[in-house]
Amino acid sequence: MRNSRLRLAWIALAGLFLLLAAVPAFSQQCALCYTQAASSGSRMIQALKSGILILIVPPTLGSIGMIFVVYHKRNQVRRTEPGAESRQDW
């Protein structure tokens, strides 16, 4: 039990590190998007930021939720006996 929690903590720490290491990649923008956002008003810029969050947050939460479910259900589908497989020859 303690070993699995330690492993999960290391995985979370590695994920956080990868997330923070990718911060320089967020500064790469296409020139058209940059000029359009720069020429628009502050309300448009705020709407653009909100739209980006709306497009990023739900898939991220869904992926994290799916990983959580798969991680906790992994032992229910494992076969423990080597003879439990069917012996069908195709």
mmCIF file of C-alpha atoms in Angstrom:
data_model
loop_
_atom_site.group_PDB
_atom_site.id
_atom_site.type_symbol
_atom_site.label_atom_id
_atom_site.label_comp_id
_atom_site.label_asym_id
_atom_site.label_seq_id
_atom_site.Cartn_x
_atom_site.Cartn_y
_atom_site.Cartn_z
ATOM 1 C CA MET A 1 0.000 0.000 0.000
ATOM 2 C CA ARG A 2 2.756 2.417 0.944
ATOM 3 C CA ASN A 3 4.795 1.453 -2.110
ATOM 4 C CA SER A 4 1.915 2.225 -4.472
ATOM 5 C CA ARG A 5 1.361 5.618 -2.857
ATOM 6 C CA LEU A 6 5.049 6.401 -3.192
ATOM 7 C CA ARG A 7 4.968 5.389 -6.850
ATOM 8 C CA LEU A 8 1.871 7.531 -7.439
ATOM 9 C CA ALA A 9 3.583 10.476 -5.748
ATOM 10 C CA TRP A 10 6.606 10.085 -8.024
ATOM 11 C CA ILE A 11 4.378 9.928 -11.094
ATOM 12 C CA ALA A 12 2.542 13.085 -9.992
ATOM 13 C CA LEU A 13 5.843 14.845 -9.341
ATOM 14 C CA ALA A 14 7.164 13.834 -12.768
ATOM 15 C CA GLY A 15 3.940 15.059 -14.406
ATOM 16 C CA LEU A 16 4.195 18.388 -12.611
ATOM 17 C CA PHE A 17 7.809 18.727 -13.703
ATOM 18 C CA LEU A 18 6.891 18.024 -17.328
ATOM 19 C CA LEU A 19 4.064 20.533 -17.144
ATOM 20 C CA LEU A 20 6.349 23.242 -15.793
ATOM 21 C CA ALA A 21 9.135 22.364 -18.223
ATOM 22 C CA ALA A 22 6.774 23.028 -21.136
ATOM 23 C CA VAL A 23 6.175 26.676 -20.142
ATOM 24 C CA PRO A 24 8.579 28.025 -22.831
ATOM 25 C CA ALA A 25 6.506 26.214 -25.458
ATOM 26 C CA PHE A 26 3.491 28.357 -24.565
ATOM 27 C CA SER A 27 5.293 31.434 -25.879
ATOM 28 C CA GLN A 28 5.343 30.074 -29.443
ATOM 29 C CA GLN A 29 2.533 31.756 -31.340
ATOM 30 C CA CYS A 30 1.632 32.150 -34.964
ATOM 31 C CA ALA A 31 2.111 35.652 -36.336
ATOM 32 C CA LEU A 32 -1.502 36.029 -37.505
ATOM 33 C CA CYS A 33 -2.948 35.140 -34.094
ATOM 34 C CA TYR A 34 -0.519 37.484 -32.395
ATOM 35 C CA THR A 35 -1.321 40.452 -34.626
ATOM 36 C CA GLN A 36 -5.082 39.860 -34.386
ATOM 37 C CA ALA A 37 -4.959 39.642 -30.588
ATOM 38 C CA ALA A 38 -2.681 42.666 -30.308
ATOM 39 C CA SER A 39 -4.940 44.833 -32.461
ATOM 40 C CA SER A 40 -8.128 43.886 -30.618
ATOM 41 C CA GLY A 41 -9.430 45.470 -27.465
ATOM 42 C CA SER A 42 -9.067 44.262 -23.908
ATOM 43 C CA ARG A 43 -12.498 42.566 -23.910
ATOM 44 C CA MET A 44 -11.544 40.517 -26.956
ATOM 45 C CA ILE A 45 -8.253 39.512 -25.371
ATOM 46 C CA GLN A 46 -10.078 38.405 -22.209
ATOM 47 C CA ALA A 47 -12.584 36.437 -24.302
ATOM 48 C CA LEU A 48 -9.728 34.758 -26.159
ATOM 49 C CA LYS A 49 -8.064 33.743 -22.887
ATOM 50 C CA SER A 50 -11.355 32.389 -21.547
ATOM 51 C CA GLY A 51 -11.944 30.446 -24.753
ATOM 52 C CA ILE A 52 -8.508 28.867 -24.538
ATOM 53 C CA LEU A 53 -9.200 27.754 -20.969
ATOM 54 C CA ILE A 54 -12.590 26.360 -21.949
ATOM 55 C CA LEU A 55 -10.976 24.324 -24.730
ATOM 56 C CA ILE A 56 -8.131 23.018 -22.529
ATOM 57 C CA VAL A 57 -9.644 22.302 -19.105
ATOM 58 C CA PRO A 58 -12.417 19.747 -19.911
ATOM 59 C CA PRO A 59 -10.227 17.380 -21.984
ATOM 60 C CA THR A 60 -7.482 17.591 -19.373
ATOM 61 C CA LEU A 61 -9.870 16.767 -16.530
ATOM 62 C CA GLY A 62 -11.386 13.959 -18.596
ATOM 63 C CA SER A 63 -7.960 12.477 -19.291
ATOM 64 C CA ILE A 64 -6.980 12.681 -15.629
ATOM 65 C CA GLY A 65 -10.276 11.086 -14.630
ATOM 66 C CA MET A 66 -9.809 8.264 -17.130
ATOM 67 C CA ILE A 67 -6.260 7.620 -15.904
ATOM 68 C CA PHE A 68 -7.548 7.556 -12.318
ATOM 69 C CA VAL A 69 -10.295 5.040 -13.153
ATOM 70 C CA VAL A 70 -7.977 2.811 -15.180
ATOM 71 C CA TYR A 71 -5.333 2.898 -12.450
ATOM 72 C CA HIS A 72 -7.799 1.844 -9.753
ATOM 73 C CA LYS A 73 -9.531 -0.805 -11.904
ATOM 74 C CA ARG A 74 -6.341 -2.387 -13.263
ATOM 75 C CA ASN A 75 -6.399 -5.392 -10.909
ATOM 76 C CA GLN A 76 -9.938 -6.390 -11.856
ATOM 77 C CA VAL A 77 -8.999 -7.438 -15.380
ATOM 78 C CA ARG A 78 -5.625 -9.083 -14.784
ATOM 79 C CA ARG A 79 -5.313 -12.817 -15.172
ATOM 80 C CA THR A 80 -3.309 -14.357 -12.372
ATOM 81 C CA GLU A 81 -3.268 -17.993 -13.513
ATOM 82 C CA PRO A 82 -1.311 -18.898 -16.639
ATOM 83 C CA GLY A 83 -3.814 -21.693 -17.418
ATOM 84 C CA ALA A 84 -6.789 -19.335 -17.364
ATOM 85 C CA GLU A 85 -6.370 -18.485 -21.049
ATOM 86 C CA SER A 86 -8.490 -20.290 -23.590
ATOM 87 C CA ARG A 87 -6.717 -22.987 -25.589
ATOM 88 C CA GLN A 88 -8.284 -22.225 -28.954
ATOM 89 C CA ASP A 89 -6.165 -22.618 -32.077
ATOM 90 C CA TRP A 90 -7.269 -20.517 -34.975
#
